[in-house]
Amino acid sequence: MDNSESAADAIARAKRLIRHYYAALDKADGPQLADAMVRFCAEDLVWRGFHPFNELTGPRAVADQFWTPLKSALRHMQRRMDLFFAGRNEIDGFQSVWVASMGHLMGLFDRPWLGIPPTRRIAMLRYAAFHKIEGDRIVETAMFFDIPHLMVQAGLHPFPPQTAAHLVQPGPMTHDGLLFDEQPPDEGRRTLAAIDFMLNDVATWKNPDEIALVDELRRSWNEDMIWWGPEGIGATYTLERYAEQHSGPFRAAFRDRRFNGHLCRMAEGRFGGFFGWPNLTLTPTGGFMGMPGSDRPGDMRVIDMYRRDGDKLSENWIFIDLLHFWKQQGLDVLDRMQSLSGR
């Protein structure tokens, strides 16, 4: 960034860049996809996506390996965005500028993608993305997407029954998550403080004999909180049901939990989020998602998005690369699906 540029101007310029990038990308097909990416991205772009894409380098590789096959499968694709915000990254001392978005990529599922059979009906791929901006180029992207959720829409069931609900997930209840305009800086600081407090509070899981799980969670979350979890775990509503349907089972499933850190954590207005690569390394000794226990550690790549209400968090949208996690446990869900279908 230009040293003379104000913080507000830098954020506004980064938002404009990403909105133009999305407009060009969403309109493009075939060879135009690579052209659109080259126009907005650095030559050495680092792109992090869920399994089986993992880490790609350069805009042409991303266009060829991700966008072209996806847009060929989900025809007439629309980006249906629910969150859009920007900020400076707490992890590097608020030096770099990032823009985040979340929503669904919707299209007619007319051709196979990753071996998932087409339905010839509307399908919605849930996504979240973080983009790092330097100058007038995107230099890093983390784009996470819920492939198992798309599989379920195609009639496949990659995991055992989940503890919470399967949904095409909406955006914030307040319908105000598209922060295209400048936001009061104090609001973003309050949101980041709420996220940081929650992270620090759960850094060590408390002894349930000393404090009940619901009471522990109550320090960070409002009573009517909603946890919009990924396919395989599901969504859950209210603090008590969150403890019952996700937080409690999750804590019972794992030991040797290691936090690996985040690459970006930021907030603007009443919205914020973070991602890691990977965030956590865990060993599912107690069994997880209906699968048997294991002594093999696995990595979790996660994006979390949040809405704050007052001084606590009220909504949380979560993206976990469960295909990557289970592959590390010896189960390649995509490979198994394709071998069983004879593809």
PDB file of C-alpha atoms in Angstrom, residues 21 34 37 45-48 53 56-69 141 143:
ATOM      1  CA  TYR A  21     -12.794  -9.145  -9.821  1.00  0.00           C
ATOM      2  CA  ALA A  34      -7.944 -17.334 -17.085  1.00  0.00           C
ATOM      3  CA  MET A  37      -7.840 -14.034 -13.155  1.00  0.00           C
ATOM      4  CA  LEU A  45      -0.830 -15.939  -6.579  1.00  0.00           C
ATOM      5  CA  VAL A  46      -1.085 -18.430  -3.704  1.00  0.00           C
ATOM      6  CA  TRP A  47      -4.545 -20.041  -3.754  1.00  0.00           C
ATOM      7  CA  ARG A  48      -5.642 -22.340  -0.932  1.00  0.00           C
ATOM      8  CA  PHE A  53      -7.508 -28.797  -4.930  1.00  0.00           C
ATOM      9  CA  LEU A  56      -2.347 -23.923  -6.295  1.00  0.00           C
ATOM     10  CA  THR A  57       0.100 -21.322  -7.604  1.00  0.00           C
ATOM     11  CA  GLY A  58      -0.694 -18.747 -10.266  1.00  0.00           C
ATOM     12  CA  PRO A  59      -3.993 -17.480 -11.710  1.00  0.00           C
ATOM     13  CA  ARG A  60      -3.956 -19.745 -14.774  1.00  0.00           C
ATOM     14  CA  ALA A  61      -3.623 -22.885 -12.662  1.00  0.00           C
ATOM     15  CA  VAL A  62      -6.617 -21.804 -10.546  1.00  0.00           C
ATOM     16  CA  ALA A  63      -8.691 -21.022 -13.641  1.00  0.00           C
ATOM     17  CA  ASP A  64      -7.812 -24.316 -15.339  1.00  0.00           C
ATOM     18  CA  GLN A  65      -8.108 -26.636 -12.356  1.00  0.00           C
ATOM     19  CA  PHE A  66     -10.914 -25.056 -10.331  1.00  0.00           C
ATOM     20  CA  TRP A  67     -13.037 -22.433 -12.081  1.00  0.00           C
ATOM     21  CA  THR A  68     -13.306 -23.933 -15.582  1.00  0.00           C
ATOM     22  CA  PRO A  69     -14.473 -27.419 -14.453  1.00  0.00           C
ATOM     23  CA  THR A 141      -6.660 -16.335  -1.678  1.00  0.00           C
ATOM     24  CA  MET A 143     -11.411 -20.153  -0.822  1.00  0.00           C
TER      25      MET A 143
END
